[in-house]
Amino acid sequence: MARSMMHSREGRIPQGLWAELINSAVYILNITGPTKVDSKSPYLLWTGKKPSLKHLRIIGSYCYVHVPKETRKKMDKKSKKGILVGYENWDGYRIWYPDDNKILRSRDIVFDEQVLIPSRGMVKIKIDESTQTEIETHPDHDDSEEVAVDEEGAYREDEPDQSEHIPQLRDRSLLKTPNRFQASTNFAMSFVYEMEAAKTPETYRQALQSEDREHWKKAMDAEMKSLAENETWVMQDLPPGKKAVACKWVFKIKTNPDGSIERYKARLVAKGFTQRK
């Protein structure tokens, strides 16, 4: 998982931050990863409480950290751009600032999980500070001020300057803060393959022992009903000295584009590899 984080979102997180990503992977798996005990997470087994996932964000995303009044001058920026590399407790995030090459803890943050981290082929240039759009700070905090961020981002392809006149200020508007539940959805989209593989049972026994046992029972009942309606087989007596080919259940969780579960699928298949001539 840590390797996926480092190379996700079409970007690069320095390998020197591998320890941060390992800690993040362990943290995520502790509150989401199922165990052999009824497929419960390690956190649930240890504390007896279900962990909240609302604070999870996509590792490697750009973010804008609010700079308090006490630490900035009048004309300084109200936010500082960084990259999320980890978590600290339930209300804090570990942010890496590439310009300073420092990692600091913060909780008053606006995340931009839709912008891809550019590859090294992109050219970093200076952007006119006048072309900015204001967005609202995190709604969970009382000290709510507008955070100025660059509308086009800090990276773009080299383009010739086609305007020789003084640029006009753009219309300034307030961008709506992402829905508070969007974090869980984005997280699921990022790690859907890993988490889906962890939750999907491999055997009939695992299916009946999992938290989703009722869903798997319904899926198996639907499969048996379909096989019967299609007259998939005909009952026959085995010839003397012959054994029937065994079968097994194959389970799969089908997901929607946003990572949510669409339905549980179960298929009964024959173990054809056991046949002998």
XYZ file of N, CA and C in Angstrom, residues 54-240:
561
model
N -14.408 9.536 8.344
C -14.693 10.823 7.716
C -13.456 11.697 7.570
N -12.430 11.444 8.392
C -11.248 12.301 8.336
C -10.230 11.823 7.304
N -10.446 10.671 6.700
C -9.481 10.137 5.745
C -9.468 10.958 4.461
N -8.282 11.186 3.958
C -8.093 11.907 2.707
C -7.133 11.107 1.822
N -7.043 11.484 0.557
C -6.163 10.782 -0.368
C -4.720 11.212 -0.121
N -3.877 10.255 0.245
C -2.464 10.551 0.466
C -1.838 11.026 -0.844
N -1.076 12.104 -0.777
C -0.460 12.675 -1.967
C -1.242 13.822 -2.559
N -2.393 14.156 -1.953
C -3.205 15.257 -2.470
C -2.607 16.606 -2.093
N -2.855 17.583 -2.944
C -2.516 18.951 -2.585
C -3.433 19.415 -1.465
N -2.935 20.301 -0.636
C -3.754 20.892 0.419
C -3.242 22.299 0.703
N -4.106 23.080 1.300
C -3.789 24.471 1.609
C -4.000 24.683 3.101
N -2.911 24.916 3.802
C -2.925 25.024 5.260
C -3.101 26.482 5.663
N -4.057 26.731 6.521
C -4.333 28.089 6.987
C -3.174 28.613 7.836
N -2.741 29.807 7.539
C -1.678 30.462 8.305
C -2.334 31.422 9.301
N -2.193 31.187 10.605
C -2.840 32.045 11.607
C -2.378 33.496 11.519
N -3.225 34.403 11.978
C -2.886 35.824 11.963
C -1.606 36.110 12.733
N -1.420 35.376 13.827
C -0.282 35.643 14.698
C 1.059 35.363 14.029
N 1.065 34.549 12.996
C 2.331 34.148 12.373
C 2.519 34.714 10.968
N 1.660 35.633 10.551
C 1.813 36.217 9.222
C 1.687 37.735 9.277
N 2.289 38.374 8.295
C 2.180 39.818 8.172
C 0.921 40.173 7.384
N 0.612 41.440 7.338
C -0.640 41.892 6.748
C -0.785 41.480 5.292
N 0.282 41.553 4.518
C 0.208 41.262 3.091
C 0.645 39.836 2.747
N 0.931 39.035 3.748
C 1.319 37.651 3.489
C 0.113 36.825 3.053
N 0.395 35.697 2.425
C -0.674 34.781 2.025
C -1.349 34.184 3.260
N -2.633 33.896 3.108
C -3.384 33.324 4.218
C -3.300 31.802 4.265
N -2.684 31.221 3.261
C -2.545 29.768 3.245
C -1.193 29.382 2.670
N -0.785 28.160 2.977
C 0.476 27.634 2.478
C 0.208 26.282 1.828
N 0.740 26.106 0.631
C 0.474 24.896 -0.136
C 1.404 23.764 0.268
N 0.834 22.582 0.459
C 1.625 21.417 0.820
C 1.019 20.151 0.243
N 1.573 19.010 0.637
C 1.112 17.701 0.167
C 0.878 16.806 1.374
N -0.277 16.166 1.419
C -0.619 15.280 2.532
C 0.204 13.996 2.461
N 0.893 13.674 3.570
C 1.686 12.445 3.613
C 1.307 11.544 4.778
N 0.441 12.012 5.694
C 0.094 11.144 6.816
C -0.914 11.755 7.764
N -1.165 11.010 8.842
C -2.147 11.414 9.849
C -1.480 11.502 11.216
N -2.071 12.319 12.071
C -1.606 12.412 13.450
C -2.834 12.503 14.348
N -3.123 11.395 15.008
C -4.340 11.252 15.806
C -5.561 11.359 14.893
N -6.690 11.762 15.439
C -7.930 11.790 14.663
C -8.238 13.165 14.083
N -7.536 14.175 14.529
C -7.872 15.520 14.061
C -6.694 16.245 13.446
N -5.604 15.542 13.211
C -4.420 16.190 12.668
C -3.897 15.487 11.426
N -3.227 16.253 10.599
C -2.634 15.722 9.374
C -1.163 16.118 9.311
N -0.357 15.272 8.686
C 1.056 15.563 8.493
C 1.240 16.047 7.054
N 1.697 17.281 6.941
C 1.803 17.940 5.640
C 3.264 18.174 5.284
N 3.627 17.791 4.071
C 4.990 18.017 3.570
C 4.976 19.249 2.678
N 5.905 20.173 2.997
C 6.062 21.394 2.201
C 7.291 21.237 1.307
N 7.108 20.994 0.005
C 8.246 20.756 -0.888
C 9.247 21.907 -0.915
N 8.759 23.148 -0.861
C 9.672 24.288 -0.940
C 10.626 24.330 0.248
N 10.111 24.005 1.436
C 10.943 24.020 2.643
C 11.517 22.654 2.973
N 10.981 21.608 2.319
C 11.354 20.226 2.622
C 11.164 19.930 4.114
N 10.015 20.355 4.634
C 9.686 20.127 6.036
C 8.326 19.450 6.139
N 8.130 18.721 7.240
C 6.845 18.096 7.531
C 6.321 18.677 8.833
N 5.125 19.258 8.776
C 4.524 19.867 9.959
C 3.125 19.317 10.162
N 2.655 19.384 11.402
C 1.315 18.920 11.739
C 0.341 20.089 11.684
N -0.847 19.848 11.119
C -1.871 20.884 11.061
C -3.240 20.231 10.982
N -4.283 21.016 11.313
C -5.643 20.496 11.207
C -6.594 21.468 10.514
N -6.184 22.715 10.346
C -7.018 23.705 9.664
C -6.609 23.735 8.199
N -7.197 22.831 7.408
C -6.708 22.564 6.053
C -7.875 22.468 5.077
N -7.635 22.925 3.861
C -8.555 22.691 2.748
C -7.842 21.767 1.763
N -8.467 20.628 1.438
C -7.855 19.646 0.549
C -8.378 19.804 -0.879
N -7.491 19.574 -1.824
C -7.859 19.554 -3.237
C -7.511 18.171 -3.764
N -8.442 17.231 -3.617
C -8.172 15.834 -3.951
C -8.369 15.516 -5.425
N -8.806 16.490 -6.215
C -9.056 16.246 -7.631
C -7.869 16.608 -8.511
N -6.933 17.407 -8.000
C -5.796 17.865 -8.797
C -4.675 16.848 -8.725
N -4.189 16.399 -9.876
C -3.096 15.440 -9.913
C -1.776 16.125 -9.643
N -0.903 15.429 -8.913
C 0.444 15.943 -8.704
C 1.193 15.828 -10.027
N 1.738 16.896 -10.561
C 2.366 16.849 -11.881
C 3.613 15.987 -11.896
N 3.894 15.407 -13.055
C 5.109 14.622 -13.202
C 6.303 15.553 -13.322
N 7.480 14.950 -13.329
C 8.689 15.770 -13.368
C 8.868 16.449 -14.717
N 8.086 16.025 -15.730
C 8.188 16.653 -17.032
C 7.546 18.022 -17.086
N 6.768 18.388 -16.066
C 6.135 19.690 -16.038
C 7.133 20.745 -15.571
N 6.906 21.962 -16.007
C 7.812 23.055 -15.680
C 7.166 23.957 -14.646
N 7.872 24.231 -13.577
C 7.362 25.110 -12.536
C 7.716 26.552 -12.879
N 6.696 27.418 -12.966
C 6.925 28.820 -13.267
C 6.215 29.675 -12.251
N 6.562 30.938 -12.231
C 5.937 31.869 -11.303
C 4.621 32.351 -11.878
N 3.583 32.371 -11.047
C 2.251 32.787 -11.467
C 1.947 34.156 -10.887
N 1.281 34.983 -11.681
C 0.880 36.310 -11.222
C -0.031 36.185 -10.014
N 0.372 36.810 -8.916
C -0.379 36.692 -7.670
C -1.763 37.329 -7.764
N -2.014 38.150 -8.802
C -3.316 38.810 -8.894
C -4.407 37.860 -9.351
N -4.029 36.762 -10.032
C -5.034 35.820 -10.527
C -5.280 34.759 -9.481
N -6.146 35.054 -8.544
C -6.453 34.137 -7.464
C -7.955 34.045 -7.273
N -8.376 32.943 -6.663
C -9.772 32.762 -6.287
C -9.817 32.411 -4.816
N -10.763 32.959 -4.090
C -10.850 32.711 -2.661
C -11.791 31.556 -2.373
N -11.416 30.718 -1.428
C -12.275 29.635 -0.989
C -12.408 29.712 0.503
N -13.425 29.038 1.025
C -13.674 29.074 2.455
C -12.753 28.105 3.170
N -12.397 28.440 4.403
C -11.582 27.544 5.197
C -12.444 26.419 5.705
N -11.807 25.467 6.414
C -12.494 24.277 6.901
C -13.669 24.675 7.788
N -14.892 24.143 7.515
C -16.071 24.578 8.265
C -16.105 24.126 9.705
N -15.227 23.216 10.103
C -15.281 22.694 11.465
C -14.628 23.619 12.477
N -14.048 24.742 12.044
C -13.307 25.593 12.963
C -13.931 26.977 13.002
N -13.859 27.592 14.170
C -14.479 28.889 14.373
C -13.745 29.999 13.637
N -12.412 29.894 13.598
C -11.621 30.943 12.965
C -11.719 30.801 11.448
N -12.884 31.128 10.906
C -13.126 30.908 9.483
C -12.759 32.150 8.695
N -11.710 32.041 7.914
C -11.288 33.112 7.032
C -11.176 32.562 5.626
N -11.161 33.448 4.662
C -11.010 33.028 3.285
C -9.540 32.732 3.004
N -9.297 31.593 2.361
C -7.937 31.185 2.045
C -7.695 31.414 0.570
N -6.691 32.196 0.240
C -6.409 32.504 -1.160
C -5.584 31.397 -1.766
N -6.042 30.847 -2.884
C -5.289 29.815 -3.577
C -5.218 30.167 -5.046
N -4.185 29.669 -5.704
C -4.014 29.916 -7.127
C -5.024 29.088 -7.898
N -5.782 29.715 -8.776
C -6.861 29.012 -9.474
C -6.334 27.975 -10.445
N -5.192 28.241 -11.082
C -4.692 27.338 -12.098
C -3.628 26.402 -11.574
N -3.238 26.524 -10.284
C -2.219 25.664 -9.722
C -0.836 26.230 -9.939
N 0.140 25.621 -9.270
C 1.502 26.142 -9.331
C 2.296 25.550 -10.483
N 1.705 24.630 -11.253
C 2.414 23.994 -12.340
C 1.593 24.120 -13.618
N 2.275 24.330 -14.727
C 1.615 24.302 -16.023
C 2.682 24.212 -17.099
N 2.260 23.889 -18.312
C 3.207 23.808 -19.421
C 3.696 25.206 -19.782
N 4.927 25.279 -20.340
C 5.425 26.572 -20.807
C 4.540 27.081 -21.938
N 4.096 28.334 -21.859
C 3.271 28.929 -22.892
C 3.831 30.309 -23.221
N 3.820 30.701 -24.502
C 4.298 32.043 -24.857
C 3.346 33.097 -24.338
N 3.894 34.218 -23.939
C 3.088 35.324 -23.438
C 2.454 36.037 -24.619
N 1.122 35.891 -24.770
C 0.429 36.463 -25.905
C -0.192 37.816 -25.587
N -0.120 38.237 -24.337
C -0.726 39.519 -23.966
C 0.356 40.481 -23.512
N 0.399 41.646 -24.138
C 1.389 42.642 -23.784
C 0.811 43.720 -22.879
N -0.509 43.710 -22.705
C -1.116 44.711 -21.844
C -1.178 44.197 -20.412
N -1.526 45.064 -19.510
C -1.637 44.680 -18.105
C -2.846 43.778 -17.932
N -2.682 42.588 -17.326
C -3.810 41.656 -17.191
C -4.886 42.225 -16.278
N -6.149 41.937 -16.632
C -7.275 42.367 -15.827
C -7.519 41.360 -14.705
N -7.964 41.884 -13.562
C -8.298 40.999 -12.453
C -9.512 40.162 -12.808
N -9.464 38.898 -12.440
C -10.590 38.017 -12.706
C -11.676 38.216 -11.647
N -12.876 37.783 -12.011
C -13.956 37.834 -11.035
C -13.614 36.925 -9.866
N -13.838 37.418 -8.675
C -13.509 36.646 -7.481
C -14.800 36.083 -6.902
N -14.766 34.829 -6.587
C -15.960 34.172 -6.044
C -15.549 33.168 -4.990
N -16.493 32.712 -4.243
C -16.238 31.725 -3.202
C -16.534 30.340 -3.734
N -15.537 29.464 -3.638
C -15.726 28.093 -4.075
C -16.278 27.275 -2.926
N -17.233 26.440 -3.223
C -17.854 25.629 -2.187
C -16.892 24.563 -1.697
N -16.782 24.429 -0.388
C -15.930 23.405 0.199
C -16.490 22.026 -0.124
N -15.657 21.040 -0.464
C -16.161 19.708 -0.782
C -17.012 19.154 0.343
N -17.984 18.334 -0.036
C -18.862 17.715 0.947
C -18.052 16.941 1.969
N -18.458 16.999 3.231
C -17.690 16.376 4.313
C -17.581 14.865 4.150
N -18.521 14.274 3.414
C -18.470 12.832 3.223
C -17.710 12.435 1.963
N -17.232 13.433 1.205
C -16.499 13.129 -0.018
C -15.197 12.411 0.278
N -14.653 12.610 1.475
C -13.373 11.987 1.828
C -13.473 10.475 1.774
N -14.538 9.923 2.351
C -14.692 8.478 2.367
C -14.815 7.926 0.958
N -15.546 8.650 0.103
C -15.719 8.198 -1.274
C -14.401 8.212 -2.021
N -13.648 9.313 -1.891
C -12.357 9.398 -2.575
C -11.394 8.340 -2.070
N -11.425 8.113 -0.777
C -10.548 7.094 -0.215
C -10.876 5.726 -0.802
N -12.163 5.432 -0.912
C -12.571 4.144 -1.460
C -12.134 4.001 -2.906
N -12.215 5.093 -3.672
C -11.806 5.037 -5.070
C -10.311 4.781 -5.198
N -9.521 5.310 -4.283
C -8.072 5.175 -4.359
C -7.614 3.762 -4.029
N -8.279 3.144 -3.057
C -7.817 1.844 -2.578
C -8.862 0.752 -2.777
N -9.737 0.941 -3.774
C -10.833 -0.002 -3.952
C -10.321 -1.400 -4.255
N -9.239 -1.513 -5.037
C -8.754 -2.834 -5.393
C -8.165 -3.562 -4.191
N -7.382 -2.851 -3.382
C -6.778 -3.479 -2.217
C -7.818 -3.862 -1.177
N -8.755 -2.935 -0.895
C -9.750 -3.190 0.128
C -10.767 -4.229 -0.338
N -11.102 -4.212 -1.632
C -12.052 -5.184 -2.157
C -11.478 -6.586 -2.062
N -10.169 -6.717 -2.398
C -9.538 -8.024 -2.317
C -9.510 -8.529 -0.883
N -9.331 -7.599 0.072
C -9.250 -7.995 1.473
C -10.611 -8.435 2.003
N -11.716 -7.860 1.500
C -13.042 -8.147 2.013
C -13.707 -9.320 1.305
N -13.254 -9.675 0.123
C -13.885 -10.749 -0.638
C -13.434 -12.106 -0.115
N -14.370 -12.959 0.315
C -13.982 -14.283 0.831
C -13.481 -15.182 -0.283
N -12.612 -16.098 0.075
C -12.060 -17.028 -0.903
C -12.694 -18.408 -0.794
N -13.353 -18.684 0.322
C -13.979 -19.987 0.524
C -15.404 -19.816 1.024
N -16.161 -20.904 0.958
C -17.543 -20.915 1.450
C -17.578 -20.613 2.946
N -16.631 -21.171 3.685
C -16.591 -20.947 5.132
C -16.317 -19.486 5.455
N -15.370 -18.873 4.746
C -15.078 -17.455 4.978
C -16.296 -16.585 4.695
N -17.059 -16.942 3.673
C -18.254 -16.163 3.338
C -19.276 -16.210 4.462
N -19.464 -17.383 5.062
C -20.449 -17.529 6.133
C -19.961 -16.946 7.455
N -18.661 -16.704 7.587
C -18.117 -16.141 8.820
C -17.874 -14.636 8.722
N -18.067 -14.056 7.556
C -17.786 -12.633 7.373
C -18.945 -11.779 7.862
N -18.687 -10.480 8.006
C -19.730 -9.549 8.426
C -20.834 -9.428 7.379
N -20.497 -9.727 6.131
C -21.460 -9.621 5.037
C -22.091 -10.965 4.712
N -22.168 -11.853 5.694
C -22.655 -13.207 5.443
C -24.063 -13.223 4.814
N -24.919 -12.311 5.268
C -26.283 -12.291 4.732
C -26.286 -11.946 3.242
N -25.401 -11.036 2.857
C -25.303 -10.678 1.434
C -24.806 -11.865 0.609
N -23.819 -12.583 1.157
C -23.285 -13.729 0.428
C -24.306 -14.858 0.355
N -25.100 -15.054 1.405
C -26.144 -16.084 1.368
C -27.157 -15.786 0.263
N -27.562 -14.519 0.170
C -28.508 -14.129 -0.877
C -27.906 -14.329 -2.263
N -26.620 -14.021 -2.406
C -25.952 -14.195 -3.696
C -25.880 -15.669 -4.080
N -25.589 -16.543 -3.105
C -25.523 -17.980 -3.389
C -26.903 -18.542 -3.702
N -27.925 -18.075 -2.986
C -29.294 -18.523 -3.276
C -29.702 -18.119 -4.693
N -29.336 -16.899 -5.091
C -29.659 -16.435 -6.439
C -28.949 -17.278 -7.494
N -27.712 -17.673 -7.225
C -26.957 -18.503 -8.162
C -27.587 -19.885 -8.295
N -27.968 -20.500 -7.175
C -28.585 -21.823 -7.221
C -29.926 -21.768 -7.958
N -30.679 -20.709 -7.734
C -31.962 -20.546 -8.423
C -31.754 -20.408 -9.928
N -30.726 -19.648 -10.317
C -30.435 -19.462 -11.733
C -30.009 -20.772 -12.389
N -29.186 -21.562 -11.698
C -28.743 -22.848 -12.239
C -29.919 -23.797 -12.427
N -30.843 -23.784 -11.471
C -32.011 -24.665 -11.567
C -32.935 -24.238 -12.702
N -33.170 -22.938 -12.832
C -34.066 -22.447 -13.880
C -33.511 -22.700 -15.274
N -32.194 -22.646 -15.415
C -31.561 -22.866 -16.722
C -31.251 -24.337 -16.992
N -31.624 -25.210 -16.038
C -31.370 -26.647 -16.177
C -29.911 -26.900 -16.559
N -29.039 -26.329 -15.742
C -27.603 -26.414 -16.021
C -27.091 -27.845 -15.981
N -27.678 -28.681 -15.143
C -27.234 -30.069 -15.039
C -28.432 -31.012 -14.974
N -28.129 -32.282 -15.177
C -29.133 -33.347 -15.073
C -28.616 -34.375 -14.081
N -29.447 -34.756 -13.143
C -29.043 -35.717 -12.118
C -28.796 -37.090 -12.758
N -27.651 -37.704 -12.459
C -27.278 -39.010 -12.994
C -26.622 -39.834 -11.894
N -26.698 -41.164 -12.062
C -25.981 -42.062 -11.157
C -24.546 -42.192 -11.636
N -23.607 -42.168 -10.697
C -22.198 -42.296 -11.063
C -21.890 -43.726 -11.492
N -21.055 -43.875 -12.521
C -20.605 -45.223 -12.896
C -19.803 -45.840 -11.757
N -19.768 -47.151 -11.681
C -19.001 -47.817 -10.610
C -17.531 -47.392 -10.621
